[in-house]
Short mmCIF file of C-alpha atoms and ligand atoms in Angstrom, two decimals:
data_model
loop_
_atom_site.label_atom_id
_atom_site.label_comp_id
_atom_site.label_asym_id
_atom_site.label_seq_id
_atom_site.Cartn_x
_atom_site.Cartn_y
_atom_site.Cartn_z
CA MET A 115 -35.84 -29.95 -132.64
CA ARG A 116 -33.01 -30.90 -135.07
CA ARG A 117 -30.73 -28.56 -133.17
CA TRP A 118 -31.51 -30.34 -129.88
CA LEU A 119 -30.98 -33.72 -131.50
CA GLY A 120 -27.58 -32.54 -132.78
CA ILE A 121 -26.54 -31.23 -129.36
CA SER A 122 -27.69 -34.48 -127.68
CA LEU A 123 -25.66 -36.48 -130.20
CA VAL A 124 -22.53 -34.42 -129.55
CA VAL A 125 -23.04 -34.79 -125.78
CA ALA A 126 -23.56 -38.55 -126.16
CA VAL A 127 -20.46 -39.02 -128.39
CA THR A 128 -18.36 -36.89 -126.06
CA GLY A 129 -19.67 -38.89 -123.11
CA VAL A 130 -18.74 -42.19 -124.73
CA THR A 131 -15.27 -40.89 -125.65
CA VAL A 132 -14.64 -39.60 -122.12
CA ALA A 133 -15.86 -42.90 -120.64
CA ALA A 134 -13.62 -44.89 -123.02
CA LEU A 135 -10.62 -42.72 -122.14
CA TRP A 136 -11.37 -43.12 -118.44
CA VAL A 137 -11.58 -46.91 -118.79
CA THR A 138 -8.29 -47.16 -120.72
CA GLN A 139 -6.61 -44.83 -118.23
CA ARG A 140 -7.76 -46.96 -115.31
CA ASP A 141 -7.39 -50.23 -117.11
CA PRO A 142 -4.58 -50.04 -119.64
CA ARG A 143 -3.08 -53.16 -121.19
CA LEU A 144 -0.56 -54.56 -118.73
CA VAL A 145 2.60 -56.45 -119.60
CA ALA A 146 5.10 -58.40 -117.52
CA VAL A 147 8.67 -57.21 -117.89
CA THR A 148 11.19 -59.78 -116.68
CA ALA A 149 14.85 -58.97 -116.05
CA ALA A 150 17.47 -61.33 -117.48
CA PRO A 151 18.03 -64.13 -114.94
CA THR A 152 21.02 -63.36 -112.77
CA ARG A 153 22.84 -64.64 -109.69
CA VAL A 154 23.02 -62.90 -106.34
CA MET A 155 23.76 -64.15 -102.80
CA GLY A 156 25.22 -67.29 -104.36
CA THR A 157 21.93 -68.28 -105.95
CA SER A 158 19.53 -67.51 -108.80
CA CYS A 159 17.43 -64.36 -108.89
CA THR A 160 14.32 -63.48 -110.89
CA LEU A 161 12.68 -60.05 -111.08
CA THR A 162 9.37 -59.36 -112.81
CA ALA A 163 7.39 -56.12 -112.95
CA VAL A 164 3.85 -55.72 -114.27
CA VAL A 165 3.31 -52.33 -115.88
CA PRO A 166 1.26 -50.61 -118.60
CA LEU A 167 2.83 -51.13 -122.04
CA ARG A 168 4.23 -47.61 -122.21
CA ARG A 169 6.02 -47.92 -118.82
CA GLN A 170 8.34 -50.77 -119.82
CA GLU A 171 11.51 -48.65 -119.81
CA ALA A 172 10.73 -47.28 -116.33
CA ALA A 173 10.17 -50.85 -115.15
CA ARG A 174 13.58 -51.91 -116.47
CA ARG A 175 15.25 -49.05 -114.64
CA ALA A 176 13.44 -49.97 -111.41
CA MET A 177 14.47 -53.60 -111.77
CA HIS A 178 18.07 -52.51 -112.19
CA GLU A 179 17.76 -50.56 -108.91
CA ALA A 180 16.16 -53.57 -107.23
CA GLU A 181 19.06 -55.77 -108.31
CA THR A 182 21.52 -53.21 -106.97
CA VAL A 183 19.76 -53.32 -103.59
CA LEU A 184 20.09 -57.12 -103.49
CA ARG A 185 23.81 -56.92 -104.32
CA ARG A 186 24.32 -54.28 -101.63
CA THR A 187 22.59 -56.52 -99.08
CA GLU A 188 25.00 -59.32 -99.98
CA ALA A 189 28.00 -56.99 -99.83
CA HIS A 190 27.02 -55.89 -96.32
CA MET A 191 25.69 -59.07 -94.73
CA SER A 192 27.38 -62.10 -96.28
CA THR A 193 29.68 -64.26 -94.17
CA HIS A 194 31.19 -65.60 -97.42
CA LEU A 195 32.68 -62.21 -98.31
CA GLU A 196 35.74 -61.42 -96.24
CA ARG A 197 35.22 -57.67 -96.60
CA SER A 198 31.51 -57.56 -95.77
CA GLU A 199 30.34 -55.54 -92.77
CA LEU A 200 29.33 -58.76 -91.07
CA SER A 201 32.75 -60.36 -91.58
CA ARG A 202 34.29 -57.20 -90.11
CA LEU A 203 32.03 -57.53 -87.06
CA ASN A 204 32.80 -61.24 -86.69
CA ALA A 205 36.56 -60.65 -86.87
CA ALA A 206 36.45 -57.77 -84.35
CA GLY A 207 37.78 -58.00 -80.83
CA ALA A 208 35.85 -57.31 -77.64
CA GLY A 209 35.03 -53.85 -76.36
CA ALA A 210 35.43 -51.61 -79.43
CA ILE A 211 32.46 -50.37 -81.43
CA VAL A 212 32.20 -51.74 -84.98
CA HIS A 213 30.38 -49.11 -87.07
CA LEU A 214 27.78 -50.62 -89.38
CA SER A 215 25.38 -49.30 -92.03
CA ALA A 216 21.76 -48.56 -91.11
CA ASP A 217 20.78 -51.57 -93.28
CA THR A 218 22.89 -54.06 -91.34
CA MET A 219 21.77 -52.55 -88.03
CA ALA A 220 18.12 -52.91 -89.09
CA VAL A 221 18.59 -56.60 -89.90
CA LEU A 222 20.46 -57.23 -86.64
CA GLU A 223 17.63 -55.55 -84.68
CA ALA A 224 15.05 -57.64 -86.55
CA ALA A 225 17.07 -60.82 -85.94
CA ARG A 226 17.22 -60.10 -82.21
CA ARG A 227 13.46 -59.45 -82.11
CA LEU A 228 12.78 -62.71 -83.97
CA HIS A 229 14.96 -64.61 -81.50
CA GLY A 230 12.39 -63.70 -78.86
CA GLU A 231 9.37 -64.25 -81.12
CA THR A 232 10.52 -67.75 -82.10
CA GLU A 233 11.32 -68.70 -78.49
CA GLY A 234 15.04 -68.91 -79.27
CA ALA A 235 14.79 -71.13 -82.37
CA PHE A 236 15.89 -68.36 -84.73
CA ASP A 237 19.26 -67.26 -83.43
CA ALA A 238 21.54 -65.19 -85.66
CA THR A 239 24.30 -65.40 -83.03
CA CYS A 240 24.69 -69.10 -83.87
CA ARG A 241 27.67 -68.55 -86.22
CA PRO A 242 30.16 -70.37 -83.90
CA LEU A 243 27.85 -73.42 -83.95
CA VAL A 244 27.33 -73.19 -87.74
CA GLU A 245 31.12 -73.12 -88.27
CA LEU A 246 31.66 -75.97 -85.81
CA TRP A 247 29.25 -78.25 -87.68
CA ARG A 248 30.51 -77.13 -91.08
CA ASP A 249 34.06 -78.11 -90.04
CA ALA A 250 32.79 -81.37 -88.51
CA GLY A 251 31.18 -82.20 -91.86
CA ARG A 252 34.42 -81.48 -93.72
CA ALA A 253 36.40 -83.65 -91.28
CA GLY A 254 33.72 -86.36 -91.33
CA ARG A 255 33.83 -86.46 -87.49
CA LEU A 256 31.40 -85.32 -84.80
CA PRO A 257 32.70 -82.32 -82.81
CA GLU A 258 34.45 -82.93 -79.51
CA PRO A 259 32.20 -82.12 -76.51
CA PRO A 260 34.45 -79.27 -75.22
CA ALA A 261 34.37 -77.60 -78.66
CA LEU A 262 30.57 -77.93 -78.71
CA LEU A 263 30.37 -76.41 -75.23
CA GLN A 264 32.58 -73.50 -76.24
CA ALA A 265 30.60 -72.79 -79.43
CA ARG A 266 27.34 -72.86 -77.47
CA GLY A 267 28.80 -70.43 -74.94
CA ARG A 268 29.65 -68.00 -77.75
CA SER A 269 26.26 -68.18 -79.48
CA ARG A 270 24.33 -65.74 -77.31
CA TRP A 271 22.71 -62.36 -77.90
CA ASP A 272 23.91 -61.00 -74.55
CA LEU A 273 27.45 -61.02 -76.01
CA PHE A 274 26.38 -58.24 -78.41
CA GLU A 275 25.46 -54.69 -77.53
CA LEU A 276 23.48 -53.12 -80.38
CA ARG A 277 23.94 -49.35 -80.47
CA GLN A 278 22.53 -46.71 -82.81
CA ASP A 279 25.38 -46.88 -85.34
CA GLY A 280 27.20 -50.07 -84.55
CA VAL A 281 27.80 -53.09 -82.35
CA VAL A 282 30.10 -53.76 -79.41
CA LYS A 283 31.04 -57.39 -78.80
CA ARG A 284 31.64 -58.54 -75.25
CA THR A 285 33.70 -61.56 -76.38
CA ALA A 286 35.97 -61.69 -79.43
CA GLY A 287 34.75 -65.19 -80.34
CA ALA A 288 31.08 -64.15 -80.59
CA ARG A 289 29.95 -64.11 -84.25
CA VAL A 290 26.75 -63.47 -86.18
CA ASP A 291 25.21 -65.29 -89.16
CA LEU A 292 22.44 -63.54 -91.11
CA GLY A 293 22.15 -66.38 -93.65
CA GLY A 294 18.65 -67.20 -92.39
CA ILE A 295 17.19 -63.68 -92.73
CA ALA A 296 19.26 -61.33 -94.98
CA LYS A 297 17.87 -62.78 -98.19
CA GLY A 298 14.34 -61.98 -97.04
CA TRP A 299 15.33 -58.46 -96.06
CA GLY A 300 16.94 -57.90 -99.48
CA ILE A 301 13.81 -59.17 -101.25
CA ASP A 302 11.67 -56.71 -99.26
CA ARG A 303 13.91 -53.77 -100.21
CA ALA A 304 13.90 -54.87 -103.87
CA ILE A 305 10.08 -54.99 -103.85
CA GLU A 306 10.05 -51.49 -102.34
CA GLU A 307 12.17 -50.22 -105.27
CA LEU A 308 9.66 -51.66 -107.74
CA GLU A 309 6.68 -50.27 -105.83
CA ARG A 310 8.31 -46.83 -105.80
CA ALA A 311 8.33 -46.97 -109.60
CA GLY A 312 4.54 -47.44 -109.54
CA VAL A 313 4.31 -51.02 -110.81
CA ARG A 314 0.90 -52.74 -110.85
CA GLY A 315 2.44 -56.02 -109.82
CA ALA A 316 5.87 -57.47 -109.06
CA LEU A 317 7.68 -60.67 -108.21
CA VAL A 318 11.14 -60.81 -106.65
CA GLU A 319 12.55 -64.29 -106.18
CA VAL A 320 15.99 -65.19 -104.82
CA GLY A 321 16.91 -68.86 -104.53
CA GLY A 322 13.30 -69.99 -104.11
CA ASP A 323 12.33 -67.34 -101.52
CA LEU A 324 10.07 -64.65 -102.93
CA ARG A 325 7.64 -61.81 -102.44
CA VAL A 326 4.83 -60.69 -104.72
CA VAL A 327 2.69 -57.56 -104.87
CA GLY A 328 -0.33 -56.79 -107.02
CA THR A 329 -1.29 -59.18 -109.78
CA ARG A 330 -0.09 -60.76 -112.99
CA PRO A 331 -0.81 -58.90 -116.28
CA ASP A 332 -4.19 -60.67 -116.68
CA ARG A 333 -5.05 -59.43 -113.16
CA SER A 334 -5.02 -62.91 -111.68
CA PRO A 335 -3.14 -63.68 -108.43
CA TRP A 336 0.44 -64.95 -108.54
CA SER A 337 0.80 -68.67 -108.38
CA VAL A 338 3.61 -70.14 -106.28
CA ASP A 339 4.56 -73.82 -106.46
CA VAL A 340 6.12 -75.51 -103.41
CA ARG A 341 8.60 -78.16 -104.52
CA HIS A 342 8.37 -81.75 -103.35
CA PRO A 343 11.19 -82.42 -100.83
CA PHE A 344 11.82 -86.00 -101.92
CA ALA A 345 10.89 -86.20 -105.59
CA GLU A 346 10.33 -84.25 -108.76
CA GLY A 347 7.12 -82.23 -108.80
CA VAL A 348 5.05 -79.94 -106.66
CA VAL A 349 3.48 -80.50 -103.21
CA ALA A 350 1.20 -77.50 -103.20
CA THR A 351 0.35 -74.37 -105.17
CA LEU A 352 -0.29 -71.08 -103.38
CA ARG A 353 -2.28 -68.20 -104.83
CA LEU A 354 -1.19 -64.78 -103.59
CA THR A 355 -1.62 -61.11 -104.48
CA ASN A 356 0.49 -59.66 -101.68
CA GLY A 357 2.86 -61.62 -99.53
CA ALA A 358 6.11 -63.50 -99.20
CA VAL A 359 6.98 -67.19 -99.32
CA ALA A 360 10.17 -68.75 -97.94
CA THR A 361 11.22 -72.37 -97.85
CA SER A 362 13.83 -73.93 -95.56
CA GLY A 363 14.81 -77.47 -94.88
CA ASN A 364 17.58 -79.94 -94.96
CA TYR A 365 16.70 -81.87 -98.10
CA ALA A 366 18.96 -79.64 -100.16
CA ARG A 367 21.68 -78.55 -97.71
CA PHE A 368 23.26 -80.91 -95.18
CA VAL A 369 26.55 -82.49 -94.11
CA THR A 370 27.10 -86.23 -93.76
CA ILE A 371 29.01 -87.67 -90.77
CA ASP A 372 29.32 -91.46 -90.32
CA GLY A 373 26.65 -91.96 -92.96
CA ARG A 374 24.12 -89.78 -91.15
CA ARG A 375 22.79 -86.51 -92.58
CA TYR A 376 22.96 -83.40 -90.42
CA SER A 377 21.03 -80.26 -91.29
CA HIS A 378 22.83 -76.98 -92.06
CA ILE A 379 20.40 -75.39 -89.57
CA VAL A 380 21.42 -75.67 -85.94
CA ASP A 381 19.15 -75.97 -82.93
CA PRO A 382 20.46 -73.16 -80.70
CA ARG A 383 18.95 -74.82 -77.63
CA SER A 384 21.07 -77.98 -77.88
CA GLY A 385 23.92 -76.82 -80.13
CA TRP A 386 23.25 -79.81 -82.42
CA PRO A 387 21.92 -79.67 -85.98
CA ALA A 388 18.14 -79.37 -86.12
CA GLU A 389 16.31 -82.70 -86.18
CA SER A 390 15.39 -83.28 -89.74
CA THR A 391 12.37 -81.36 -90.98
CA PRO A 392 12.76 -82.02 -94.71
CA SER A 393 10.79 -78.99 -95.82
CA VAL A 394 9.21 -75.92 -94.23
CA THR A 395 7.30 -73.29 -96.21
CA VAL A 396 6.16 -70.04 -94.62
CA VAL A 397 3.84 -67.34 -95.97
CA ALA A 398 4.08 -63.92 -94.30
CA PRO A 399 3.37 -60.30 -95.22
CA ASP A 400 7.09 -59.63 -95.78
CA ALA A 401 10.04 -61.76 -96.86
CA LEU A 402 12.17 -61.07 -93.78
CA THR A 403 9.48 -62.58 -91.53
CA ALA A 404 8.90 -65.53 -93.87
CA ASP A 405 12.65 -66.23 -94.16
CA ALA A 406 13.34 -66.15 -90.41
CA TRP A 407 10.26 -68.18 -89.51
CA ALA A 408 11.06 -70.85 -92.12
CA THR A 409 14.47 -71.31 -90.47
CA ALA A 410 12.88 -71.26 -87.00
CA LEU A 411 10.26 -73.89 -87.88
CA SER A 412 13.01 -76.16 -89.23
CA VAL A 413 14.18 -76.18 -85.60
CA LEU A 414 10.79 -76.22 -83.85
CA GLY A 415 9.02 -78.77 -86.09
CA PRO A 416 5.26 -79.43 -85.75
CA TRP A 417 5.25 -78.08 -82.18
CA GLY A 418 6.20 -74.66 -83.58
CA LEU A 419 3.47 -74.94 -86.18
CA ALA A 420 0.87 -75.36 -83.46
CA ARG A 421 2.21 -72.23 -81.71
CA LEU A 422 1.88 -70.31 -84.98
CA GLU A 423 -1.89 -70.82 -85.06
CA ARG A 424 -2.04 -67.82 -82.70
CA ARG A 425 -0.52 -65.57 -85.39
CA VAL A 426 -2.96 -64.33 -88.00
CA ASP A 427 -0.19 -62.98 -90.26
CA ILE A 428 2.03 -66.06 -90.62
CA HIS A 429 1.02 -69.36 -92.26
CA ALA A 430 3.13 -72.45 -92.67
CA MET A 431 3.41 -75.96 -94.06
CA LEU A 432 5.82 -78.64 -92.84
CA VAL A 433 6.77 -81.93 -94.43
CA THR A 434 8.15 -84.28 -91.80
CA GLY A 435 9.49 -87.82 -91.89
CA THR A 436 11.28 -89.70 -94.64
CA PRO A 437 10.45 -90.51 -98.28
CA GLU A 438 9.04 -93.85 -97.08
CA SER A 439 6.92 -92.44 -94.28
CA CYS A 440 6.17 -88.74 -94.35
CA ALA A 441 3.44 -86.34 -93.30
CA VAL A 442 2.24 -82.89 -94.32
CA HIS A 443 1.21 -80.45 -91.61
CA THR A 444 -0.34 -77.05 -92.34
CA THR A 445 -1.77 -74.20 -90.34
CA VAL A 446 -5.40 -73.44 -91.15
CA GLY A 447 -4.36 -70.17 -92.80
CA PHE A 448 -1.91 -71.95 -95.11
CA ALA A 449 -4.52 -74.47 -96.22
CA ASN A 450 -6.82 -71.55 -97.11
CA LEU A 451 -4.23 -70.16 -99.54
CA LEU A 452 -3.96 -73.39 -101.53
CA SER A 453 -5.79 -73.99 -104.79
CA ALA A 454 -5.93 -77.72 -103.89
CA PRO A 455 -4.93 -79.85 -100.87
CA PRO A 456 -1.18 -80.73 -100.67
CA ARG A 457 -0.20 -83.75 -102.81
CA LEU A 458 2.56 -85.78 -101.23
CA GLY A 459 1.35 -89.32 -101.32
CA CYS A 460 1.76 -89.52 -97.56
CA LEU A 461 -0.31 -89.05 -94.44
CA GLN A 462 -1.81 -85.61 -94.06
CA ALA A 463 -1.91 -84.12 -90.56
CA ARG A 464 -3.49 -80.80 -89.56
P1 AMP B 886 17.58 -70.70 -94.37
O1 AMP B 886 18.05 -71.39 -95.61
O2 AMP B 886 16.91 -69.40 -94.60
O3 AMP B 886 16.82 -71.58 -93.46
O4 AMP B 886 18.90 -70.27 -93.57
C1 AMP B 886 19.85 -71.22 -93.17
C2 AMP B 886 21.09 -70.50 -92.74
O5 AMP B 886 20.85 -69.73 -91.56
C3 AMP B 886 22.21 -71.45 -92.39
O6 AMP B 886 22.99 -71.79 -93.51
C4 AMP B 886 23.00 -70.65 -91.36
O7 AMP B 886 23.81 -69.72 -92.04
C5 AMP B 886 21.92 -69.88 -90.62
N1 AMP B 886 21.35 -70.61 -89.48
C6 AMP B 886 21.50 -71.91 -89.15
N2 AMP B 886 20.79 -72.23 -88.05
C7 AMP B 886 20.17 -71.07 -87.67
C8 AMP B 886 19.29 -70.73 -86.59
N3 AMP B 886 18.87 -71.65 -85.70
N4 AMP B 886 18.87 -69.45 -86.51
C9 AMP B 886 19.26 -68.52 -87.40
N5 AMP B 886 20.08 -68.77 -88.44
C10 AMP B 886 20.52 -70.03 -88.57
MG1 MG B 887 15.49 -68.43 -93.52
#
């Protein structure tokens, strides 16, 4: 009898030990490792990885890789860098193939697809128009109609032939601008680097656009604040475990001509700056989609928001109007992601 009791005790103790080990293996203490704040793509960048305590060094290495990916994206796709692949394409003449990396080709293909998906509102071929309005802002004068006509004529996808390994331009003056999408693409690749390292959660944020996976160390969802377009403070707080958030709008970036503000986003349909949508926030499964759609909705306004209701994967919030008279519009899906209704102190439309 004593022998059986002894054996049962050993079995019970072993069982408890195995169970405890199993629980700690499955549920180890998680910590958030945050990389030193840095700058990339002309803006701030934050990287955070959630890992078990003993994996901190691996997380740091993965974050270093993620940062390298973001810098490579900038080196390839920036129009601010004279030697970037994109600048090389924009400076090229007609007829000859410009060889580009697989990364740049992938973003160009995505940009062309999104041109169709957004009914022409997202148009990466709009560089001639962007430059025209940038120069108009510097001169403090509206562009001359013939210059506007010429820039519109050069902002068209049918002036670019996308091949496997490069692009052929049909007109020398045709130019591309990936400023509304490359950041999102870089964020997605950076998240992939962190996921490859086996993180339990991650946050990659570049200039206010971000993507999260998994959870925070206490296993709660990530919390994302959307800034008020006209004042200090927060309009809404999103709770996400997997997904991307991008914000566009003209409250931060604009040119002033004759005392009137013009958005840095152009409406490809008219060639004029987009009518002011002070703030657009988009939630999508990946940052490329969120980034491009945020730019597109700055052009489309509430009409575009209504069209988005058909998409189950993309949710958005728009703030329209002026500080004196403004309105918040959300898709149903966006409202469902909020911990509380938007707080703007203005009329709320849905
Ligand atoms: P975002 O801040 O992501 O909305 O991107 C704005 C940038 O995208 C601008 O500074 C331009 O470089 C570029 N851009 C402007 N208008 C458009 C447009 N209609 N479609 C695509 N890119 C645009
Ligand atoms: Mg964008």
